[in-house]
Amino acid sequence: MDSTVCEIAPDVYRISTFHPEFGIQLNQFLVKDDEPLLMHTGLKKMFPATREAVASILDPAKLRWIGFSHFESDECGALNEWLSAAPQAQAACSVVGAMVMVNDFADRPARALADGEVLGIGRRRLRFLSTPHVPHCWDAGLFFDEVDQLLFCSDLFFHPGNPQPLAGDEVLGRARESIVQNLTGPLAKDMPYTPYTDATLRRLAELRPQTLALMHGSTFRGDGAAAIQNLAQFIQETLGECKS
Ligand SMILES: [Fe+2]
Ligand SMILES: [Fe+2]
């Protein structure tokens, strides 16, 4: 698997690897700053490709932070490989993620971030929002770059294929189509609709992001608040009434 690199915001690089078997992109984001951060590691088996892409931007051994939303292999499967490659690197995830999974799984303890806590990495301030079960998993959380209004939104707005690095409102249509398609098949019911879903998505919209860095699909540029509200409405209509 080969990775392609695209700068989607100043010093924020999208490292995209298309998985031919799954038919989806796995996108990692490298944030170049005083304390460089990699958002998601990608799968363990993708480590050589991701490492090579990181090396085209900075020395991989200089990586300081590895952020991710929730404990799944595409988010943090190569965590231990990165901890080994970068001696100063530390995982940054939710308190639940650290306590329940990562501090046992990983070779070094994680920095456990409380809801609303800010991770300063130099010029940038990354605010961590605890978002249990959004997009999925108890330990889920998302990082918001307050300097460039960029939300690293993990699996929200998921869409398959190998689309272009940057896109506008067309991302919404693709994400809505995927939610419907994902109601059936072996990987069905990836996104739960819980008593917290509406309030969590409302809170994300209130951040007024201008860039939504998707893990699977094109990065969205535009009115992020409107896009999240639109998605929230669709999720409510589609999943809120889903009984089977
Ligand atoms: Fe996920
Ligand atoms: Fe994912």
XYZ file of N, CA and C and ligand atoms in Angstrom:
734
model
N 0.839 -1.198 0.000
C 0.000 0.000 0.000
C 0.878 1.254 0.000
N 0.542 2.187 -0.885
C 1.291 3.439 -0.928
C 0.442 4.566 -0.352
N 1.114 5.548 0.207
C 0.416 6.688 0.782
C 0.670 7.929 -0.060
N -0.333 8.801 -0.116
C -0.137 10.096 -0.758
C -0.289 11.183 0.300
N 0.456 12.261 0.113
C 0.501 13.318 1.124
C -0.032 14.614 0.524
N -0.876 15.316 1.289
C -1.422 16.601 0.838
C -1.526 17.528 2.046
N -1.035 18.756 1.905
C -1.138 19.733 3.004
C -2.538 20.347 2.952
N -3.365 20.059 3.942
C -4.770 20.509 3.914
C -4.986 21.799 4.695
N -4.013 22.187 5.499
C -4.021 23.444 6.250
C -2.546 23.722 6.544
N -2.203 24.947 6.945
C -0.776 25.212 7.160
C -0.150 24.213 8.136
N 0.815 23.480 7.649
C 1.536 22.488 8.469
C 0.668 21.325 8.959
N -0.438 21.087 8.305
C -1.253 19.894 8.599
C -1.284 19.041 7.326
N -0.716 17.868 7.397
C -0.555 17.011 6.224
C -1.464 15.800 6.318
N -2.231 15.603 5.267
C -3.098 14.425 5.183
C -2.312 13.310 4.503
N -2.124 12.219 5.221
C -1.413 11.051 4.689
C -2.479 10.004 4.390
N -2.757 9.800 3.127
C -3.881 8.956 2.731
C -3.395 7.644 2.119
N -3.899 6.561 2.649
C -3.556 5.237 2.131
C -4.851 4.537 1.742
N -4.946 4.160 0.490
C -6.153 3.460 0.030
C -5.988 1.978 0.303
N -6.988 1.404 0.976
C -6.950 -0.028 1.292
C -7.755 -0.758 0.225
N -7.081 -1.462 -0.702
C -7.808 -2.034 -1.849
C -8.839 -3.079 -1.446
N -8.565 -3.821 -0.397
C -9.493 -4.874 0.022
C -10.755 -4.274 0.642
N -10.593 -3.264 1.482
C -11.734 -2.619 2.137
C -12.414 -1.588 1.233
N -11.661 -1.099 0.225
C -12.220 -0.076 -0.667
C -12.414 1.269 0.003
N -11.592 1.548 1.008
C -11.699 2.844 1.707
C -10.308 3.445 1.900
N -10.317 4.751 2.130
C -9.073 5.414 2.504
C -8.887 5.328 4.022
N -7.629 5.229 4.425
C -7.284 5.394 5.834
C -6.389 6.620 5.887
N -6.899 7.688 6.459
C -6.179 8.954 6.448
C -5.597 9.275 7.818
N -4.300 9.472 7.850
C -3.662 9.970 9.072
C -3.340 11.448 8.833
N -3.181 12.196 9.898
C -2.866 13.619 9.766
C -1.644 13.941 10.616
N -0.651 14.489 9.946
C 0.567 14.882 10.651
C 0.517 16.390 10.873
N 0.633 16.794 12.128
C 0.637 18.221 12.461
C 2.072 18.597 12.822
N 2.648 19.457 11.971
C 4.039 19.860 12.171
C 4.062 21.080 13.089
N 4.656 20.912 14.242
C 4.709 22.014 15.206
C 5.898 21.735 16.116
N 6.042 22.530 17.196
C 7.190 22.302 18.090
C 7.186 20.864 18.607
N 5.988 20.379 18.922
C 5.837 18.991 19.372
C 4.954 18.271 18.346
N 5.561 17.704 17.306
C 4.771 17.138 16.192
C 3.793 16.056 16.663
N 2.634 16.086 16.049
C 1.563 15.153 16.447
C 1.069 14.395 15.224
N 0.870 13.107 15.390
C 0.233 12.290 14.348
C -1.160 11.924 14.829
N -2.168 12.295 14.039
C -3.539 11.951 14.413
C -3.903 10.630 13.752
N -4.094 9.614 14.517
C -4.299 8.195 14.200
C -3.002 7.589 13.644
N -2.817 6.340 13.905
C -1.610 5.661 13.386
C -1.880 4.909 12.090
N -3.160 4.586 11.813
C -3.436 3.617 10.760
C -3.202 2.216 11.283
N -3.519 1.237 10.446
C -3.370 -0.162 10.842
C -1.906 -0.507 11.117
N -1.733 -1.479 11.974
C -0.370 -1.961 12.267
C 0.372 -2.345 10.979
N -0.350 -3.027 10.066
C 0.301 -3.489 8.833
C 0.622 -2.335 7.876
N 0.047 -1.166 8.127
C 0.327 -0.011 7.284
C 1.532 0.780 7.770
N 2.093 0.404 8.910
C 3.129 1.222 9.540
C 4.257 1.624 8.587
N 4.829 0.675 7.777
C 5.929 1.096 6.894
C 5.508 2.208 5.926
N 4.301 2.112 5.382
C 3.845 3.134 4.423
C 3.631 4.468 5.134
N 3.018 4.432 6.317
C 2.761 5.687 7.046
C 4.091 6.314 7.472
N 4.993 5.473 7.931
C 6.287 5.979 8.389
C 7.029 6.674 7.244
N 6.987 6.049 6.068
C 7.665 6.638 4.912
C 7.056 8.000 4.560
N 5.744 8.089 4.652
C 5.073 9.363 4.356
C 5.440 10.414 5.394
N 5.459 10.039 6.662
C 5.857 10.990 7.714
C 7.290 11.462 7.462
N 8.154 10.523 7.063
C 9.569 10.853 6.837
C 9.760 11.842 5.693
N 8.771 11.952 4.798
C 8.884 12.931 3.711
C 8.628 14.357 4.215
N 8.153 14.468 5.467
C 7.823 15.789 6.029
C 8.741 16.135 7.205
N 8.984 15.158 8.074
C 9.881 15.398 9.209
C 10.474 14.063 9.671
N 11.455 14.179 10.539
C 12.107 12.980 11.068
C 11.111 12.221 11.957
N 10.727 10.995 11.579
C 9.720 10.264 12.370
C 10.117 10.093 13.843
N 11.407 10.060 14.118
C 11.870 9.892 15.509
C 11.525 11.107 16.364
N 11.182 12.239 15.727
C 10.886 13.477 16.455
C 9.412 13.583 16.859
N 8.617 12.617 16.444
C 7.194 12.664 16.777
C 7.013 12.713 18.300
N 6.129 13.606 18.779
C 5.952 13.742 20.229
C 4.595 13.200 20.701
N 3.557 13.353 19.842
C 2.212 12.960 20.263
C 1.555 12.078 19.207
N 0.793 11.114 19.690
C -0.029 10.283 18.802
C -1.451 10.358 19.330
N -2.269 11.148 18.654
C -3.656 11.315 19.084
C -4.566 10.367 18.328
N -5.660 9.992 18.960
C -6.670 9.208 18.243
C -7.995 9.291 18.988
N -9.036 8.959 18.265
C -10.384 9.116 18.810
C -10.789 7.953 19.709
N -10.636 6.743 19.202
C -11.128 5.586 19.947
C -10.273 4.362 19.620
N -10.440 3.360 20.434
C -9.540 2.194 20.366
C -10.007 1.213 19.297
N -9.522 1.430 18.090
C -9.735 0.506 16.977
C -8.435 0.459 16.191
N -8.240 -0.592 15.424
C -6.944 -0.772 14.759
C -6.614 0.330 13.763
N -7.626 0.863 13.076
C -7.267 1.927 12.131
C -6.882 3.218 12.868
N -7.371 3.369 14.096
C -7.028 4.563 14.885
C -5.665 4.419 15.564
N -5.390 3.240 16.113
C -4.166 3.134 16.929
C -3.487 1.768 16.830
N -3.750 1.023 15.734
C -3.169 -0.313 15.608
C -1.651 -0.326 15.575
N -1.055 0.760 15.043
C 0.414 0.817 14.950
C 1.010 1.636 16.097
N 0.261 1.788 17.184
C 0.738 2.634 18.289
C 2.093 2.166 18.824
N 2.219 0.882 19.082
C 3.479 0.412 19.667
C 4.650 0.540 18.692
N 4.363 0.394 17.404
C 5.426 0.589 16.406
C 5.920 2.042 16.458
N 4.969 2.979 16.619
C 5.346 4.394 16.690
C 6.062 4.717 17.999
N 5.632 4.101 19.096
C 6.301 4.347 20.373
C 7.748 3.868 20.311
N 7.960 2.816 19.521
C 9.313 2.303 19.358
C 10.137 3.194 18.419
N 9.510 3.684 17.360
C 10.234 4.492 16.365
C 10.543 5.898 16.874
N 9.724 6.396 17.786
C 9.884 7.770 18.284
C 9.982 7.733 19.816
N 11.197 7.802 20.351
C 11.395 7.585 21.786
C 10.641 8.564 22.688
N 10.358 9.778 22.186
C 9.642 10.773 23.016
C 8.129 10.723 22.810
N 7.671 9.875 21.927
C 6.247 9.887 21.576
C 5.385 9.314 22.691
N 4.194 9.884 22.807
C 3.235 9.435 23.816
C 1.837 9.490 23.187
N 1.036 8.475 23.498
C -0.350 8.505 23.031
C -1.112 9.580 23.787
N -2.085 10.206 23.131
C -2.983 11.167 23.774
C -4.400 10.750 23.421
N -5.171 10.413 24.439
C -6.529 9.920 24.189
C -7.392 10.221 25.407
N -8.617 9.742 25.390
C -9.541 10.039 26.489
C -9.122 9.314 27.769
N -9.673 9.778 28.873
C -9.423 9.134 30.163
C -9.904 7.679 30.102
N -11.077 7.463 29.538
C -11.612 6.097 29.424
C -10.689 5.241 28.558
N -10.268 5.794 27.407
C -9.387 5.053 26.512
C -8.106 4.628 27.209
N -7.506 5.568 27.952
C -6.246 5.268 28.645
C -6.466 4.201 29.711
N -7.512 4.390 30.532
C -7.726 3.478 31.660
C -8.160 2.088 31.231
N -9.089 2.044 30.271
C -9.738 0.773 29.958
C -8.936 -0.054 28.948
N -8.175 0.624 28.069
C -7.495 -0.125 27.018
C -6.024 0.230 26.835
N -5.757 1.495 26.563
C -4.433 1.849 26.033
C -3.308 1.585 27.031
N -3.522 1.886 28.308
C -2.419 1.724 29.261
C -2.056 0.261 29.513
N -2.903 -0.639 29.083
C -2.552 -2.055 29.119
C -1.946 -2.492 27.792
N -2.559 -2.035 26.712
C -2.148 -2.442 25.366
C -0.800 -1.841 24.957
N -0.576 -0.583 25.345
C 0.583 0.148 24.821
C 1.830 -0.067 25.677
N 2.980 0.108 25.033
C 4.260 -0.115 25.712
C 4.631 1.023 26.660
N 3.980 2.202 26.499
C 4.186 3.300 27.448
C 2.826 3.911 27.770
N 2.667 4.479 28.973
C 1.360 5.030 29.336
C 0.966 6.222 28.463
N -0.333 6.393 28.304
C -0.875 7.485 27.488
C -1.044 8.747 28.327
N -1.125 9.888 27.661
C -1.583 11.119 28.297
C -3.115 11.082 28.219
N -3.744 10.970 29.375
C -5.206 10.878 29.420
C -5.790 12.281 29.463
N -6.587 12.624 28.466
C -7.124 13.983 28.357
C -8.553 14.034 28.866
N -8.805 14.975 29.768
C -10.168 15.175 30.265
C -10.971 15.984 29.254
N -12.276 15.922 29.371
C -13.134 16.691 28.464
C -12.800 18.179 28.573
N -12.541 18.818 27.439
C -12.249 20.252 27.405
C -10.789 20.596 27.620
N -9.980 19.620 27.964
C -8.558 19.890 28.205
C -7.848 20.284 26.907
N -6.868 21.169 27.025
C -6.130 21.620 25.843
C -4.744 20.987 25.842
N -4.378 20.446 24.679
C -3.030 19.923 24.481
C -2.273 20.962 23.651
N -1.342 21.640 24.277
C -0.538 22.633 23.557
C 0.638 21.939 22.911
N 0.815 22.134 21.598
C 1.925 21.445 20.924
C 2.876 22.460 20.282
N 2.726 23.733 20.633
C 3.552 24.785 20.054
C 2.639 25.918 19.630
N 2.631 26.227 18.331
C 1.727 27.276 17.834
C 0.268 26.872 18.005
N 0.036 25.600 17.932
C -1.352 25.118 17.969
C -1.808 24.699 19.352
N -3.117 24.870 19.545
C -3.782 24.397 20.762
C -4.854 23.412 20.308
N -4.737 22.186 20.778
C -5.723 21.173 20.399
C -6.633 20.906 21.594
N -7.891 21.299 21.441
C -8.841 21.061 22.532
C -9.443 19.668 22.370
N -9.468 18.922 23.447
C -10.011 17.568 23.395
C -11.452 17.586 23.893
N -12.325 16.992 23.106
C -13.727 16.879 23.510
C -14.065 15.415 23.698
N -14.513 15.083 24.871
C -14.952 13.713 25.115
C -16.312 13.535 24.427
N -16.415 12.534 23.552
C -17.656 12.349 22.766
C -18.093 10.880 22.815
N -18.380 10.336 23.990
C -18.690 8.899 24.069
C -19.746 8.465 23.039
N -19.441 7.411 22.302
C -20.330 6.792 21.304
C -20.534 7.641 20.045
N -19.783 8.736 19.905
C -19.771 9.531 18.670
C -18.313 9.639 18.205
N -17.930 9.086 17.055
C -18.782 8.353 16.110
C -19.202 6.968 16.616
N -18.385 6.340 17.447
C -18.742 5.092 18.122
C -17.681 4.795 19.180
N -18.004 3.900 20.071
C -17.131 3.451 21.181
C -17.238 4.389 22.397
N -17.232 3.750 23.563
C -17.353 4.428 24.859
C -16.234 5.455 25.064
N -15.036 5.107 24.595
C -13.870 5.945 24.857
C -13.702 7.079 23.851
N -14.652 7.267 22.937
C -14.447 8.210 21.829
C -14.255 9.648 22.305
N -13.399 10.330 21.577
C -13.188 11.764 21.777
C -12.684 12.348 20.477
N -12.727 13.685 20.344
C -12.249 14.332 19.126
C -11.379 15.523 19.488
N -10.453 15.843 18.604
C -9.526 16.961 18.826
C -9.900 18.114 17.894
N -9.893 19.341 18.469
C -10.203 20.537 17.683
C -9.032 21.505 17.761
N -8.488 21.820 16.585
C -7.402 22.794 16.519
C -8.017 24.197 16.538
N -7.812 24.897 17.645
C -8.448 26.209 17.813
C -7.788 27.296 16.985
N -6.566 27.065 16.521
C -5.864 28.099 15.754
C -6.433 28.186 14.334
N -6.617 27.046 13.703
C -7.123 27.044 12.326
C -8.543 26.488 12.201
N -9.237 26.378 13.322
C -10.632 25.875 13.319
C -10.763 24.575 12.526
N -9.933 23.644 12.889
C -9.914 22.356 12.183
C -10.313 21.254 13.162
N -11.339 20.520 12.804
C -11.784 19.403 13.644
C -11.306 18.088 13.037
N -10.563 17.349 13.821
C -10.189 15.984 13.413
C -11.375 15.108 13.795
N -12.156 14.694 12.812
C -13.465 14.139 13.165
C -13.555 12.626 12.997
N -12.402 11.946 12.913
C -12.391 10.491 12.951
C -13.378 9.936 11.924
N -14.294 9.063 12.351
C -15.180 8.369 11.406
C -16.455 9.150 11.052
N -16.641 10.326 11.635
C -17.803 11.118 11.222
C -17.644 11.484 9.743
N -18.725 11.486 9.001
C -18.772 11.790 7.569
C -18.069 10.695 6.730
N -17.906 9.509 7.335
C -17.293 8.383 6.605
C -17.884 8.260 5.200
N -17.016 8.096 4.213
C -17.476 7.659 2.890
C -16.383 6.841 2.215
N -16.784 5.811 1.464
C -15.816 4.872 0.882
C -15.195 5.408 -0.409
N -14.374 4.566 -1.030
C -13.726 4.943 -2.284
C -12.403 5.642 -2.029
N -11.880 6.218 -3.112
C -10.575 6.878 -3.028
C -10.698 8.297 -3.583
N -11.521 9.139 -2.914
C -11.801 10.469 -3.461
C -10.637 11.448 -3.282
N -10.799 12.641 -3.866
C -9.754 13.668 -3.838
C -9.498 14.154 -2.404
N -8.313 14.714 -2.140
C -7.982 15.103 -0.760
C -8.937 16.137 -0.162
N -9.347 17.126 -0.957
C -10.187 18.210 -0.428
C -11.486 18.294 -1.208
N -12.566 18.560 -0.496
C -13.864 18.686 -1.157
C -14.754 19.608 -0.342
N -15.881 19.991 -0.953
C -16.842 20.868 -0.282
C -18.091 20.092 0.098
N -19.245 20.687 -0.182
C -20.515 20.120 0.285
C -20.821 18.727 -0.266
N -20.123 18.307 -1.340
C -20.378 16.965 -1.877
C -20.073 15.876 -0.838
N -19.250 16.227 0.166
C -18.931 15.272 1.236
C -20.205 14.855 1.974
N -21.112 15.808 2.121
C -22.360 15.532 2.856
C -23.192 14.442 2.197
N -23.361 14.565 0.880
C -24.145 13.573 0.146
C -23.521 12.182 0.254
N -22.204 12.153 0.128
C -21.507 10.858 0.206
C -21.643 10.262 1.608
N -21.565 11.113 2.629
C -21.669 10.616 4.010
C -23.079 10.098 4.297
N -24.068 10.810 3.794
C -25.456 10.377 4.010
C -25.712 9.040 3.321
N -25.212 8.925 2.109
C -25.365 7.667 1.355
C -24.707 6.502 2.118
N -23.540 6.771 2.694
C -22.822 5.717 3.422
C -23.579 5.282 4.673
N -24.214 6.238 5.366
C -24.975 5.891 6.576
C -26.085 4.903 6.204
N -26.744 5.155 5.086
C -27.824 4.261 4.649
C -27.251 2.896 4.266
N -26.167 2.927 3.489
C -25.558 1.647 3.061
C -25.068 0.836 4.259
N -24.592 1.545 5.293
C -24.016 0.851 6.447
C -25.073 0.295 7.398
N -26.332 0.426 7.052
C -27.381 -0.175 7.884
C -27.470 -1.678 7.658
N -26.876 -2.132 6.546
C -26.901 -3.577 6.253
C -25.487 -4.054 5.974
N -25.326 -5.352 5.934
C -24.004 -5.917 5.640
C -23.286 -6.317 6.915
N -22.131 -6.959 6.743
C -21.420 -7.512 7.912
C -20.926 -6.457 8.897
N -20.728 -5.226 8.439
C -20.243 -4.179 9.347
C -21.363 -3.201 9.730
N -22.592 -3.690 9.719
C -23.755 -2.827 9.978
C -23.734 -2.268 11.401
N -24.449 -1.148 11.561
C -24.670 -0.524 12.880
C -23.366 -0.021 13.498
N -22.562 0.594 12.657
C -21.304 1.154 13.158
C -21.530 2.377 14.033
N -22.593 3.113 13.780
C -22.833 4.342 14.532
C -24.099 4.211 15.380
N -23.973 4.230 16.702
C -25.168 4.128 17.535
C -25.873 5.490 17.649
N -27.160 5.442 17.817
C -27.917 6.676 18.109
C -28.343 6.577 19.568
N -27.721 7.396 20.407
C -27.910 7.274 21.846
C -28.563 8.539 22.402
N -28.885 8.529 23.712
C -29.426 9.766 24.323
C -28.434 10.927 24.273
N -27.166 10.664 23.970
C -26.149 11.722 23.952
C -25.846 12.237 22.547
N -26.317 11.543 21.537
C -25.852 11.832 20.170
C -26.154 13.281 19.744
N -27.401 13.718 19.909
C -27.772 15.059 19.434
C -26.944 16.143 20.125
N -26.843 16.052 21.444
C -26.120 17.090 22.207
C -24.638 17.095 21.839
N -24.079 15.921 21.617
C -22.655 15.842 21.259
C -22.408 16.489 19.898
N -23.268 16.186 18.929
C -23.085 16.761 17.595
C -23.341 18.277 17.618
N -24.299 18.704 18.454
C -24.570 20.151 18.581
C -23.323 20.864 19.121
N -22.711 20.234 20.095
C -21.500 20.813 20.691
C -20.375 20.920 19.651
N -20.258 19.920 18.808
C -19.234 19.965 17.763
C -19.531 21.080 16.751
N -20.812 21.238 16.404
C -21.191 22.291 15.453
C -20.879 23.669 16.035
N -21.053 23.824 17.350
C -20.816 25.126 17.992
C -19.349 25.541 17.958
N -18.470 24.609 17.658
C -17.050 24.950 17.504
C -16.821 25.761 16.225
N -17.770 25.694 15.296
C -17.711 26.376 13.999
C -16.425 26.028 13.221
N -16.169 24.741 13.042
C -14.960 24.366 12.290
C -15.066 24.783 10.823
N -13.924 25.091 10.235
C -13.892 25.417 8.805
C -13.284 24.283 7.991
N -12.664 23.371 8.696
C -12.098 22.183 8.047
C -12.480 20.963 8.874
N -12.943 19.928 8.207
C -13.250 18.664 8.876
C -12.306 17.617 8.297
N -11.356 17.184 9.107
C -10.356 16.229 8.642
C -10.890 14.821 8.881
N -11.365 14.202 7.798
C -12.014 12.884 7.873
C -10.984 11.762 7.814
N -11.231 10.747 8.594
C -10.356 9.589 8.530
C -10.605 8.755 7.267
N -11.833 8.735 6.803
C -12.177 7.934 5.620
C -12.931 8.835 4.635
N -12.229 9.354 3.649
C -12.858 10.216 2.659
C -12.152 11.557 2.562
N -12.723 12.428 1.706
C -12.110 13.744 1.475
C -12.197 14.612 2.716
N -11.203 15.438 2.918
C -11.282 16.488 3.938
C -12.273 17.540 3.458
N -13.162 17.949 4.356
C -14.190 18.938 4.009
C -13.683 20.340 4.323
N -13.847 21.255 3.369
C -13.574 22.671 3.623
C -14.859 23.433 3.372
N -15.239 24.288 4.340
C -16.454 25.067 4.184
C -17.067 25.354 5.538
N -18.389 25.471 5.543
C -19.125 25.781 6.771
C -19.318 24.487 7.577
N -18.391 24.238 8.467
C -18.422 22.989 9.229
C -19.614 22.887 10.164
N -20.051 24.033 10.697
C -21.211 24.011 11.604
C -22.453 23.529 10.846
N -22.654 24.098 9.663
C -23.823 23.696 8.855
C -23.716 22.224 8.457
N -22.520 21.791 8.121
C -22.335 20.387 7.698
C -22.653 19.435 8.855
N -22.191 19.773 10.056
C -22.450 18.887 11.202
C -23.929 18.902 11.565
N -24.558 20.082 11.504
C -26.001 20.144 11.784
C -26.786 19.307 10.781
N -26.384 19.387 9.536
C -27.036 18.606 8.483
C -26.877 17.110 8.759
N -25.672 16.718 9.131
C -25.414 15.301 9.430
C -26.242 14.855 10.643
N -26.278 15.716 11.664
C -27.019 15.385 12.896
C -28.494 15.149 12.590
N -29.046 16.024 11.755
C -30.454 15.895 11.364
C -30.682 14.575 10.638
N -29.773 14.243 9.739
C -29.915 13.008 8.964
C -29.788 11.780 9.862
N -28.846 11.838 10.790
C -28.655 10.715 11.719
C -29.917 10.530 12.559
N -30.452 11.631 13.028
C -31.667 11.554 13.852
C -32.814 10.913 13.049
N -32.994 11.375 11.821
C -34.091 10.854 10.985
C -33.869 9.396 10.598
N -32.613 9.038 10.316
C -32.325 7.718 9.773
C -32.135 6.669 10.863
N -31.374 7.032 11.909
C -31.048 6.052 12.941
C -31.984 6.134 14.143
N -32.563 7.322 14.351
C -33.435 7.506 15.516
C -34.663 6.622 15.467
N -35.128 6.335 14.253
C -36.341 5.536 14.085
C -36.030 4.081 13.748
N -34.731 3.773 13.649
C -34.337 2.444 13.201
C -34.586 1.416 14.318
N -35.404 0.444 14.047
C -35.788 -0.498 15.112
C -35.196 -1.895 14.920
N -34.542 -2.126 13.780
C -34.026 -3.481 13.591
C -32.525 -3.454 13.297
Fe -13.970 3.771 14.268
Fe -11.888 4.837 11.255
